[in-house]
Amino acid sequence: MSSTFRSLQYPNFRLYFIGQSLSLIGTWMERIAINWVVYSISHSALMLGVVNFSGQLPTLLLSPYGGAMSDRHNRYRILLTTQIAAMIQASIMATLILSKVYSLPAIMCLSVVLGIINAFDTPARQSLMIRLIDDKSDLQNAIALNSSMVNVARLIGPAVAGILLVTVGSGICFLLNAISFLAVIACLLLMKLKPETRPAATDTVWQGLKSGFEYLKQARDIKLIILLMAFTSFFTMTYTTLLPIFAKDIFKGNAGTYSLLNSLSGLGALAGAVYMAGLKSTKNLRHTVVYACMLFSASIAAVALCSKLWVALIFICFSGLGMMTQIAGTNTFIQTTVDNRMRGRVISFYVMAFMGMQPLGSFVVGLAAHHISARHVLLIEGLCGFVAAIVFGLCLKRSAAQQIAHSAEEPAQLIP
């Protein structure tokens, strides 16, 4: 266990871990509450897709720009600024919900604002990770612990939100999320980071974006791993858009049922993150990512076929395990492989694939579920993700074979 949690020995990472843990519990509470509020108002799968689309579209459009900015400016200051901005956004949302003057357009507008903030926050936060630990060999462990933290929050947040939604209503969920940002801001202010030293940028932001894209084209394995994440994000990770429908209409439950589905998915994801934290080698990460994607997609397809809630809970737990293993494996592979000069830009492409493709998928899923049954849509999502895992697994295998062949040819070229 001491090996699994070894990154917590570093004070800066420990502060980051504590602050983010508390803040993310609030974030997951708001995510559950906002989907429940939207579906309770509209009773429309399409509106669930539209709200998720509006909240995540800015991440798709602006993440590359946010990544380029994080490579040019102080990532710590960017992160502190975005967290303060997110606290202000959350406070406005909480005020509207508690005063009962909210509407779907207001919720969508505030979701767009949060999406813009996240487009700059996520690349800076992920790029800053390497500065929070002293021994770079512990980077993989730090990334996995970060994923564990996200999933502990994903386990606790929906469970607390479900209780609050049933007992006191949705407003308190939004209020607690706004308060939770104080924890991460305080921990950021307590950090003691060495000044960043990097060459002054001589090119424009757009030139930097172009060079990042050119680098990604040459780094074939990173490109394939990111593309797999984009396909999974579009086809499979958008299953959460349909969970309120499954909870309320298919399994005939209430807000507690909805939070239970999310919590069991979080429990599986936590297991996946702990598994990744215990890994001591990055040698087989490509295989791990592909197999995890297959598990995730197959489990989602199985949930679509379930008629009993308790059976669906088992499969959704396995889906969380596969999903988080893929996410943590992809992040670890990129962070341990990418050139440090390109870190922010490449991570921004990963963020665009991971978070940016979900709004498009959410909109399509909501639109499809509006016309055909949610069960059929979820089944199609799972099957598409499974096929994508097989295709990209074969591409990665071919890429590895080409690299071995190229390495074998190089010494021969030196012989006259």
PDB file of N, CA, C and O in Angstrom, residues 4-71:
ATOM      1  N   THR A   4       1.693   2.000  -3.440  1.00  0.00           N
ATOM      2  CA  THR A   4       0.548   2.497  -4.204  1.00  0.00           C
ATOM      3  C   THR A   4       0.339   3.991  -3.980  1.00  0.00           C
ATOM      4  O   THR A   4      -0.022   4.722  -4.900  1.00  0.00           O
ATOM      5  N   PHE A   5       0.599   4.469  -2.762  1.00  0.00           N
ATOM      6  CA  PHE A   5       0.354   5.876  -2.416  1.00  0.00           C
ATOM      7  C   PHE A   5       1.649   6.678  -2.286  1.00  0.00           C
ATOM      8  O   PHE A   5       1.684   7.701  -1.601  1.00  0.00           O
ATOM      9  N   ARG A   6       2.705   6.231  -2.962  1.00  0.00           N
ATOM     10  CA  ARG A   6       4.023   6.849  -2.758  1.00  0.00           C
ATOM     11  C   ARG A   6       4.089   8.314  -3.194  1.00  0.00           C
ATOM     12  O   ARG A   6       4.883   9.082  -2.661  1.00  0.00           O
ATOM     13  N   SER A   7       3.261   8.735  -4.139  1.00  0.00           N
ATOM     14  CA  SER A   7       3.314  10.128  -4.597  1.00  0.00           C
ATOM     15  C   SER A   7       2.849  11.114  -3.537  1.00  0.00           C
ATOM     16  O   SER A   7       3.158  12.312  -3.623  1.00  0.00           O
ATOM     17  N   LEU A   8       2.110  10.642  -2.540  1.00  0.00           N
ATOM     18  CA  LEU A   8       1.622  11.540  -1.495  1.00  0.00           C
ATOM     19  C   LEU A   8       2.727  12.001  -0.549  1.00  0.00           C
ATOM     20  O   LEU A   8       2.495  12.852   0.307  1.00  0.00           O
ATOM     21  N   GLN A   9       3.932  11.457  -0.708  1.00  0.00           N
ATOM     22  CA  GLN A   9       5.045  11.918   0.114  1.00  0.00           C
ATOM     23  C   GLN A   9       5.488  13.333  -0.267  1.00  0.00           C
ATOM     24  O   GLN A   9       6.151  14.013   0.509  1.00  0.00           O
ATOM     25  N   TYR A  10       5.120  13.793  -1.468  1.00  0.00           N
ATOM     26  CA  TYR A  10       5.527  15.116  -1.926  1.00  0.00           C
ATOM     27  C   TYR A  10       4.511  16.157  -1.472  1.00  0.00           C
ATOM     28  O   TYR A  10       3.320  16.044  -1.794  1.00  0.00           O
ATOM     29  N   PRO A  11       4.928  17.173  -0.710  1.00  0.00           N
ATOM     30  CA  PRO A  11       3.980  18.134  -0.118  1.00  0.00           C
ATOM     31  C   PRO A  11       3.074  18.821  -1.130  1.00  0.00           C
ATOM     32  O   PRO A  11       1.874  18.979  -0.875  1.00  0.00           O
ATOM     33  N   ASN A  12       3.630  19.243  -2.269  1.00  0.00           N
ATOM     34  CA  ASN A  12       2.805  19.945  -3.245  1.00  0.00           C
ATOM     35  C   ASN A  12       1.734  19.049  -3.835  1.00  0.00           C
ATOM     36  O   ASN A  12       0.578  19.467  -4.005  1.00  0.00           O
ATOM     37  N   PHE A  13       2.090  17.801  -4.136  1.00  0.00           N
ATOM     38  CA  PHE A  13       1.087  16.878  -4.677  1.00  0.00           C
ATOM     39  C   PHE A  13       0.054  16.534  -3.610  1.00  0.00           C
ATOM     40  O   PHE A  13      -1.132  16.365  -3.918  1.00  0.00           O
ATOM     41  N   ARG A  14       0.501  16.437  -2.355  1.00  0.00           N
ATOM     42  CA  ARG A  14      -0.424  16.140  -1.277  1.00  0.00           C
ATOM     43  C   ARG A  14      -1.469  17.255  -1.130  1.00  0.00           C
ATOM     44  O   ARG A  14      -2.661  16.982  -0.950  1.00  0.00           O
ATOM     45  N   LEU A  15      -1.031  18.505  -1.216  1.00  0.00           N
ATOM     46  CA  LEU A  15      -1.964  19.628  -1.157  1.00  0.00           C
ATOM     47  C   LEU A  15      -2.927  19.595  -2.340  1.00  0.00           C
ATOM     48  O   LEU A  15      -4.141  19.812  -2.180  1.00  0.00           O
ATOM     49  N   TYR A  16      -2.384  19.333  -3.523  1.00  0.00           N
ATOM     50  CA  TYR A  16      -3.214  19.232  -4.724  1.00  0.00           C
ATOM     51  C   TYR A  16      -4.264  18.142  -4.543  1.00  0.00           C
ATOM     52  O   TYR A  16      -5.448  18.330  -4.867  1.00  0.00           O
ATOM     53  N   PHE A  17      -3.841  16.999  -4.011  1.00  0.00           N
ATOM     54  CA  PHE A  17      -4.717  15.839  -3.827  1.00  0.00           C
ATOM     55  C   PHE A  17      -5.861  16.171  -2.866  1.00  0.00           C
ATOM     56  O   PHE A  17      -7.025  15.863  -3.131  1.00  0.00           O
ATOM     57  N   ILE A  18      -5.538  16.819  -1.754  1.00  0.00           N
ATOM     58  CA  ILE A  18      -6.556  17.154  -0.749  1.00  0.00           C
ATOM     59  C   ILE A  18      -7.555  18.167  -1.315  1.00  0.00           C
ATOM     60  O   ILE A  18      -8.778  17.985  -1.213  1.00  0.00           O
ATOM     61  N   GLY A  19      -7.035  19.244  -1.897  1.00  0.00           N
ATOM     62  CA  GLY A  19      -7.912  20.296  -2.419  1.00  0.00           C
ATOM     63  C   GLY A  19      -8.826  19.797  -3.525  1.00  0.00           C
ATOM     64  O   GLY A  19     -10.040  20.052  -3.523  1.00  0.00           O
ATOM     65  N   GLN A  20      -8.249  19.063  -4.485  1.00  0.00           N
ATOM     66  CA  GLN A  20      -9.048  18.556  -5.597  1.00  0.00           C
ATOM     67  C   GLN A  20     -10.077  17.531  -5.128  1.00  0.00           C
ATOM     68  O   GLN A  20     -11.183  17.462  -5.664  1.00  0.00           O
ATOM     69  N   SER A  21      -9.715  16.717  -4.137  1.00  0.00           N
ATOM     70  CA  SER A  21     -10.654  15.705  -3.630  1.00  0.00           C
ATOM     71  C   SER A  21     -11.933  16.360  -3.132  1.00  0.00           C
ATOM     72  O   SER A  21     -13.045  15.933  -3.471  1.00  0.00           O
ATOM     73  N   LEU A  22     -11.789  17.401  -2.316  1.00  0.00           N
ATOM     74  CA  LEU A  22     -12.960  18.079  -1.763  1.00  0.00           C
ATOM     75  C   LEU A  22     -13.748  18.809  -2.855  1.00  0.00           C
ATOM     76  O   LEU A  22     -14.983  18.770  -2.878  1.00  0.00           O
ATOM     77  N   SER A  23     -13.025  19.459  -3.752  1.00  0.00           N
ATOM     78  CA  SER A  23     -13.691  20.209  -4.810  1.00  0.00           C
ATOM     79  C   SER A  23     -14.447  19.290  -5.762  1.00  0.00           C
ATOM     80  O   SER A  23     -15.555  19.600  -6.202  1.00  0.00           O
ATOM     81  N   LEU A  24     -13.858  18.138  -6.081  1.00  0.00           N
ATOM     82  CA  LEU A  24     -14.492  17.236  -7.043  1.00  0.00           C
ATOM     83  C   LEU A  24     -15.740  16.562  -6.490  1.00  0.00           C
ATOM     84  O   LEU A  24     -16.643  16.203  -7.252  1.00  0.00           O
ATOM     85  N   ILE A  25     -15.797  16.371  -5.175  1.00  0.00           N
ATOM     86  CA  ILE A  25     -17.042  15.854  -4.587  1.00  0.00           C
ATOM     87  C   ILE A  25     -18.180  16.829  -4.885  1.00  0.00           C
ATOM     88  O   ILE A  25     -19.280  16.425  -5.288  1.00  0.00           O
ATOM     89  N   GLY A  26     -17.905  18.119  -4.710  1.00  0.00           N
ATOM     90  CA  GLY A  26     -18.903  19.134  -5.035  1.00  0.00           C
ATOM     91  C   GLY A  26     -19.240  19.154  -6.513  1.00  0.00           C
ATOM     92  O   GLY A  26     -20.412  19.311  -6.900  1.00  0.00           O
ATOM     93  N   THR A  27     -18.230  18.966  -7.364  1.00  0.00           N
ATOM     94  CA  THR A  27     -18.455  18.962  -8.808  1.00  0.00           C
ATOM     95  C   THR A  27     -19.392  17.831  -9.215  1.00  0.00           C
ATOM     96  O   THR A  27     -20.316  18.019 -10.013  1.00  0.00           O
ATOM     97  N   TRP A  28     -19.154  16.623  -8.657  1.00  0.00           N
ATOM     98  CA  TRP A  28     -20.005  15.483  -9.001  1.00  0.00           C
ATOM     99  C   TRP A  28     -21.411  15.647  -8.444  1.00  0.00           C
ATOM    100  O   TRP A  28     -22.392  15.216  -9.072  1.00  0.00           O
ATOM    101  N   MET A  29     -21.540  16.288  -7.304  1.00  0.00           N
ATOM    102  CA  MET A  29     -22.874  16.570  -6.771  1.00  0.00           C
ATOM    103  C   MET A  29     -23.643  17.475  -7.730  1.00  0.00           C
ATOM    104  O   MET A  29     -24.826  17.248  -8.004  1.00  0.00           O
ATOM    105  N   GLU A  30     -22.958  18.485  -8.259  1.00  0.00           N
ATOM    106  CA  GLU A  30     -23.631  19.389  -9.193  1.00  0.00           C
ATOM    107  C   GLU A  30     -23.977  18.680 -10.498  1.00  0.00           C
ATOM    108  O   GLU A  30     -25.045  18.907 -11.079  1.00  0.00           O
ATOM    109  N   ARG A  31     -23.067  17.814 -10.982  1.00  0.00           N
ATOM    110  CA  ARG A  31     -23.359  17.102 -12.234  1.00  0.00           C
ATOM    111  C   ARG A  31     -24.629  16.263 -12.120  1.00  0.00           C
ATOM    112  O   ARG A  31     -25.453  16.228 -13.041  1.00  0.00           O
ATOM    113  N   ILE A  32     -24.752  15.567 -10.994  1.00  0.00           N
ATOM    114  CA  ILE A  32     -25.945  14.753 -10.789  1.00  0.00           C
ATOM    115  C   ILE A  32     -27.176  15.642 -10.695  1.00  0.00           C
ATOM    116  O   ILE A  32     -28.215  15.383 -11.318  1.00  0.00           O
ATOM    117  N   ALA A  33     -27.058  16.721  -9.927  1.00  0.00           N
ATOM    118  CA  ALA A  33     -28.204  17.599  -9.695  1.00  0.00           C
ATOM    119  C   ALA A  33     -28.655  18.291 -10.971  1.00  0.00           C
ATOM    120  O   ALA A  33     -29.859  18.416 -11.236  1.00  0.00           O
ATOM    121  N   ILE A  34     -27.713  18.720 -11.798  1.00  0.00           N
ATOM    122  CA  ILE A  34     -28.091  19.487 -12.984  1.00  0.00           C
ATOM    123  C   ILE A  34     -28.806  18.605 -14.002  1.00  0.00           C
ATOM    124  O   ILE A  34     -29.789  19.014 -14.625  1.00  0.00           O
ATOM    125  N   ASN A  35     -28.354  17.340 -14.164  1.00  0.00           N
ATOM    126  CA  ASN A  35     -29.047  16.433 -15.076  1.00  0.00           C
ATOM    127  C   ASN A  35     -30.444  16.108 -14.562  1.00  0.00           C
ATOM    128  O   ASN A  35     -31.404  16.020 -15.333  1.00  0.00           O
ATOM    129  N   TRP A  36     -30.549  15.939 -13.239  1.00  0.00           N
ATOM    130  CA  TRP A  36     -31.854  15.628 -12.664  1.00  0.00           C
ATOM    131  C   TRP A  36     -32.804  16.810 -12.799  1.00  0.00           C
ATOM    132  O   TRP A  36     -33.985  16.637 -13.120  1.00  0.00           O
ATOM    133  N   VAL A  37     -32.302  18.012 -12.568  1.00  0.00           N
ATOM    134  CA  VAL A  37     -33.126  19.222 -12.700  1.00  0.00           C
ATOM    135  C   VAL A  37     -33.609  19.372 -14.134  1.00  0.00           C
ATOM    136  O   VAL A  37     -34.795  19.632 -14.393  1.00  0.00           O
ATOM    137  N   VAL A  38     -32.704  19.202 -15.090  1.00  0.00           N
ATOM    138  CA  VAL A  38     -33.066  19.367 -16.506  1.00  0.00           C
ATOM    139  C   VAL A  38     -34.120  18.347 -16.921  1.00  0.00           C
ATOM    140  O   VAL A  38     -35.119  18.692 -17.578  1.00  0.00           O
ATOM    141  N   TYR A  39     -33.932  17.092 -16.521  1.00  0.00           N
ATOM    142  CA  TYR A  39     -34.895  16.066 -16.927  1.00  0.00           C
ATOM    143  C   TYR A  39     -36.225  16.233 -16.200  1.00  0.00           C
ATOM    144  O   TYR A  39     -37.293  15.955 -16.764  1.00  0.00           O
ATOM    145  N   SER A  40     -36.171  16.710 -14.962  1.00  0.00           N
ATOM    146  CA  SER A  40     -37.410  16.940 -14.208  1.00  0.00           C
ATOM    147  C   SER A  40     -38.217  18.076 -14.828  1.00  0.00           C
ATOM    148  O   SER A  40     -39.457  18.047 -14.816  1.00  0.00           O
ATOM    149  N   ILE A  41     -37.530  19.086 -15.359  1.00  0.00           N
ATOM    150  CA  ILE A  41     -38.224  20.221 -15.981  1.00  0.00           C
ATOM    151  C   ILE A  41     -38.788  19.834 -17.344  1.00  0.00           C
ATOM    152  O   ILE A  41     -39.937  20.112 -17.668  1.00  0.00           O
ATOM    153  N   SER A  42     -37.934  19.190 -18.145  1.00  0.00           N
ATOM    154  CA  SER A  42     -38.267  18.984 -19.561  1.00  0.00           C
ATOM    155  C   SER A  42     -38.856  17.616 -19.884  1.00  0.00           C
ATOM    156  O   SER A  42     -39.569  17.478 -20.881  1.00  0.00           O
ATOM    157  N   HIS A  43     -38.504  16.594 -19.075  1.00  0.00           N
ATOM    158  CA  HIS A  43     -38.868  15.204 -19.375  1.00  0.00           C
ATOM    159  C   HIS A  43     -38.465  14.839 -20.803  1.00  0.00           C
ATOM    160  O   HIS A  43     -39.184  14.114 -21.504  1.00  0.00           O
ATOM    161  N   SER A  44     -37.323  15.349 -21.215  1.00  0.00           N
ATOM    162  CA  SER A  44     -36.883  15.180 -22.604  1.00  0.00           C
ATOM    163  C   SER A  44     -35.443  14.688 -22.660  1.00  0.00           C
ATOM    164  O   SER A  44     -34.544  15.326 -22.108  1.00  0.00           O
ATOM    165  N   ALA A  45     -35.242  13.558 -23.346  1.00  0.00           N
ATOM    166  CA  ALA A  45     -33.881  13.065 -23.572  1.00  0.00           C
ATOM    167  C   ALA A  45     -33.111  14.038 -24.451  1.00  0.00           C
ATOM    168  O   ALA A  45     -31.899  14.212 -24.291  1.00  0.00           O
ATOM    169  N   LEU A  46     -33.814  14.688 -25.373  1.00  0.00           N
ATOM    170  CA  LEU A  46     -33.161  15.646 -26.262  1.00  0.00           C
ATOM    171  C   LEU A  46     -32.584  16.812 -25.474  1.00  0.00           C
ATOM    172  O   LEU A  46     -31.460  17.250 -25.734  1.00  0.00           O
ATOM    173  N   MET A  47     -33.339  17.320 -24.479  1.00  0.00           N
ATOM    174  CA  MET A  47     -32.839  18.448 -23.700  1.00  0.00           C
ATOM    175  C   MET A  47     -31.643  18.053 -22.840  1.00  0.00           C
ATOM    176  O   MET A  47     -30.736  18.860 -22.617  1.00  0.00           O
ATOM    177  N   LEU A  48     -31.616  16.809 -22.347  1.00  0.00           N
ATOM    178  CA  LEU A  48     -30.418  16.331 -21.641  1.00  0.00           C
ATOM    179  C   LEU A  48     -29.204  16.402 -22.551  1.00  0.00           C
ATOM    180  O   LEU A  48     -28.122  16.838 -22.148  1.00  0.00           O
ATOM    181  N   GLY A  49     -29.390  15.963 -23.805  1.00  0.00           N
ATOM    182  CA  GLY A  49     -28.287  16.019 -24.761  1.00  0.00           C
ATOM    183  C   GLY A  49     -27.882  17.440 -25.077  1.00  0.00           C
ATOM    184  O   GLY A  49     -26.689  17.744 -25.187  1.00  0.00           O
ATOM    185  N   VAL A  50     -28.868  18.344 -25.212  1.00  0.00           N
ATOM    186  CA  VAL A  50     -28.574  19.742 -25.551  1.00  0.00           C
ATOM    187  C   VAL A  50     -27.789  20.423 -24.428  1.00  0.00           C
ATOM    188  O   VAL A  50     -26.817  21.147 -24.676  1.00  0.00           O
ATOM    189  N   VAL A  51     -28.203  20.192 -23.168  1.00  0.00           N
ATOM    190  CA  VAL A  51     -27.511  20.818 -22.034  1.00  0.00           C
ATOM    191  C   VAL A  51     -26.083  20.305 -21.919  1.00  0.00           C
ATOM    192  O   VAL A  51     -25.138  21.082 -21.720  1.00  0.00           O
ATOM    193  N   ASN A  52     -25.903  18.982 -22.059  1.00  0.00           N
ATOM    194  CA  ASN A  52     -24.547  18.437 -22.018  1.00  0.00           C
ATOM    195  C   ASN A  52     -23.709  18.943 -23.185  1.00  0.00           C
ATOM    196  O   ASN A  52     -22.515  19.212 -23.032  1.00  0.00           O
ATOM    197  N   PHE A  53     -24.343  19.078 -24.341  1.00  0.00           N
ATOM    198  CA  PHE A  53     -23.656  19.603 -25.530  1.00  0.00           C
ATOM    199  C   PHE A  53     -23.176  21.025 -25.294  1.00  0.00           C
ATOM    200  O   PHE A  53     -22.016  21.367 -25.566  1.00  0.00           O
ATOM    201  N   SER A  54     -24.062  21.883 -24.760  1.00  0.00           N
ATOM    202  CA  SER A  54     -23.712  23.291 -24.556  1.00  0.00           C
ATOM    203  C   SER A  54     -22.613  23.457 -23.518  1.00  0.00           C
ATOM    204  O   SER A  54     -21.774  24.353 -23.613  1.00  0.00           O
ATOM    205  N   GLY A  55     -22.579  22.549 -22.514  1.00  0.00           N
ATOM    206  CA  GLY A  55     -21.577  22.675 -21.465  1.00  0.00           C
ATOM    207  C   GLY A  55     -20.193  22.220 -21.869  1.00  0.00           C
ATOM    208  O   GLY A  55     -19.197  22.700 -21.325  1.00  0.00           O
ATOM    209  N   GLN A  56     -20.119  21.299 -22.828  1.00  0.00           N
ATOM    210  CA  GLN A  56     -18.820  20.728 -23.182  1.00  0.00           C
ATOM    211  C   GLN A  56     -18.303  21.162 -24.542  1.00  0.00           C
ATOM    212  O   GLN A  56     -17.140  20.919 -24.866  1.00  0.00           O
ATOM    213  N   LEU A  57     -19.147  21.805 -25.352  1.00  0.00           N
ATOM    214  CA  LEU A  57     -18.696  22.261 -26.664  1.00  0.00           C
ATOM    215  C   LEU A  57     -17.499  23.207 -26.592  1.00  0.00           C
ATOM    216  O   LEU A  57     -16.564  23.079 -27.391  1.00  0.00           O
ATOM    217  N   PRO A  58     -17.473  24.182 -25.645  1.00  0.00           N
ATOM    218  CA  PRO A  58     -16.296  25.059 -25.578  1.00  0.00           C
ATOM    219  C   PRO A  58     -14.994  24.298 -25.351  1.00  0.00           C
ATOM    220  O   PRO A  58     -13.928  24.728 -25.826  1.00  0.00           O
ATOM    221  N   THR A  59     -15.059  23.167 -24.647  1.00  0.00           N
ATOM    222  CA  THR A  59     -13.862  22.366 -24.425  1.00  0.00           C
ATOM    223  C   THR A  59     -13.344  21.815 -25.740  1.00  0.00           C
ATOM    224  O   THR A  59     -12.135  21.775 -25.983  1.00  0.00           O
ATOM    225  N   LEU A  60     -14.259  21.387 -26.617  1.00  0.00           N
ATOM    226  CA  LEU A  60     -13.861  20.887 -27.932  1.00  0.00           C
ATOM    227  C   LEU A  60     -13.206  21.974 -28.762  1.00  0.00           C
ATOM    228  O   LEU A  60     -12.180  21.752 -29.413  1.00  0.00           O
ATOM    229  N   LEU A  61     -13.772  23.170 -28.723  1.00  0.00           N
ATOM    230  CA  LEU A  61     -13.290  24.249 -29.590  1.00  0.00           C
ATOM    231  C   LEU A  61     -12.049  24.947 -29.048  1.00  0.00           C
ATOM    232  O   LEU A  61     -11.170  25.355 -29.819  1.00  0.00           O
ATOM    233  N   LEU A  62     -11.949  25.094 -27.724  1.00  0.00           N
ATOM    234  CA  LEU A  62     -10.919  25.950 -27.139  1.00  0.00           C
ATOM    235  C   LEU A  62      -9.772  25.210 -26.465  1.00  0.00           C
ATOM    236  O   LEU A  62      -8.775  25.842 -26.097  1.00  0.00           O
ATOM    237  N   SER A  63      -9.882  23.899 -26.266  1.00  0.00           N
ATOM    238  CA  SER A  63      -8.818  23.167 -25.567  1.00  0.00           C
ATOM    239  C   SER A  63      -7.444  23.304 -26.218  1.00  0.00           C
ATOM    240  O   SER A  63      -6.443  23.499 -25.525  1.00  0.00           O
ATOM    241  N   PRO A  64      -7.334  23.190 -27.560  1.00  0.00           N
ATOM    242  CA  PRO A  64      -6.001  23.380 -28.166  1.00  0.00           C
ATOM    243  C   PRO A  64      -5.412  24.755 -27.856  1.00  0.00           C
ATOM    244  O   PRO A  64      -4.211  24.878 -27.597  1.00  0.00           O
ATOM    245  N   TYR A  65      -6.263  25.772 -27.874  1.00  0.00           N
ATOM    246  CA  TYR A  65      -5.787  27.123 -27.534  1.00  0.00           C
ATOM    247  C   TYR A  65      -5.371  27.179 -26.070  1.00  0.00           C
ATOM    248  O   TYR A  65      -4.336  27.765 -25.723  1.00  0.00           O
ATOM    249  N   GLY A  66      -6.146  26.539 -25.184  1.00  0.00           N
ATOM    250  CA  GLY A  66      -5.784  26.491 -23.766  1.00  0.00           C
ATOM    251  C   GLY A  66      -4.474  25.767 -23.549  1.00  0.00           C
ATOM    252  O   GLY A  66      -3.663  26.155 -22.700  1.00  0.00           O
ATOM    253  N   GLY A  67      -4.239  24.689 -24.308  1.00  0.00           N
ATOM    254  CA  GLY A  67      -2.973  23.957 -24.199  1.00  0.00           C
ATOM    255  C   GLY A  67      -1.791  24.783 -24.651  1.00  0.00           C
ATOM    256  O   GLY A  67      -0.724  24.756 -24.022  1.00  0.00           O
ATOM    257  N   ALA A  68      -1.978  25.527 -25.746  1.00  0.00           N
ATOM    258  CA  ALA A  68      -0.904  26.392 -26.230  1.00  0.00           C
ATOM    259  C   ALA A  68      -0.591  27.483 -25.210  1.00  0.00           C
ATOM    260  O   ALA A  68       0.582  27.833 -24.985  1.00  0.00           O
ATOM    261  N   MET A  69      -1.622  28.019 -24.556  1.00  0.00           N
ATOM    262  CA  MET A  69      -1.405  29.043 -23.537  1.00  0.00           C
ATOM    263  C   MET A  69      -0.650  28.471 -22.337  1.00  0.00           C
ATOM    264  O   MET A  69       0.217  29.138 -21.753  1.00  0.00           O
ATOM    265  N   SER A  70      -0.942  27.229 -21.970  1.00  0.00           N
ATOM    266  CA  SER A  70      -0.262  26.629 -20.822  1.00  0.00           C
ATOM    267  C   SER A  70       1.201  26.343 -21.118  1.00  0.00           C
ATOM    268  O   SER A  70       2.014  26.255 -20.188  1.00  0.00           O
ATOM    269  N   ASP A  71       1.553  26.186 -22.397  1.00  0.00           N
ATOM    270  CA  ASP A  71       2.961  26.003 -22.775  1.00  0.00           C
ATOM    271  C   ASP A  71       3.708  27.327 -22.826  1.00  0.00           C
ATOM    272  O   ASP A  71       4.939  27.347 -22.835  1.00  0.00           O
TER     273      ASP A  71
END
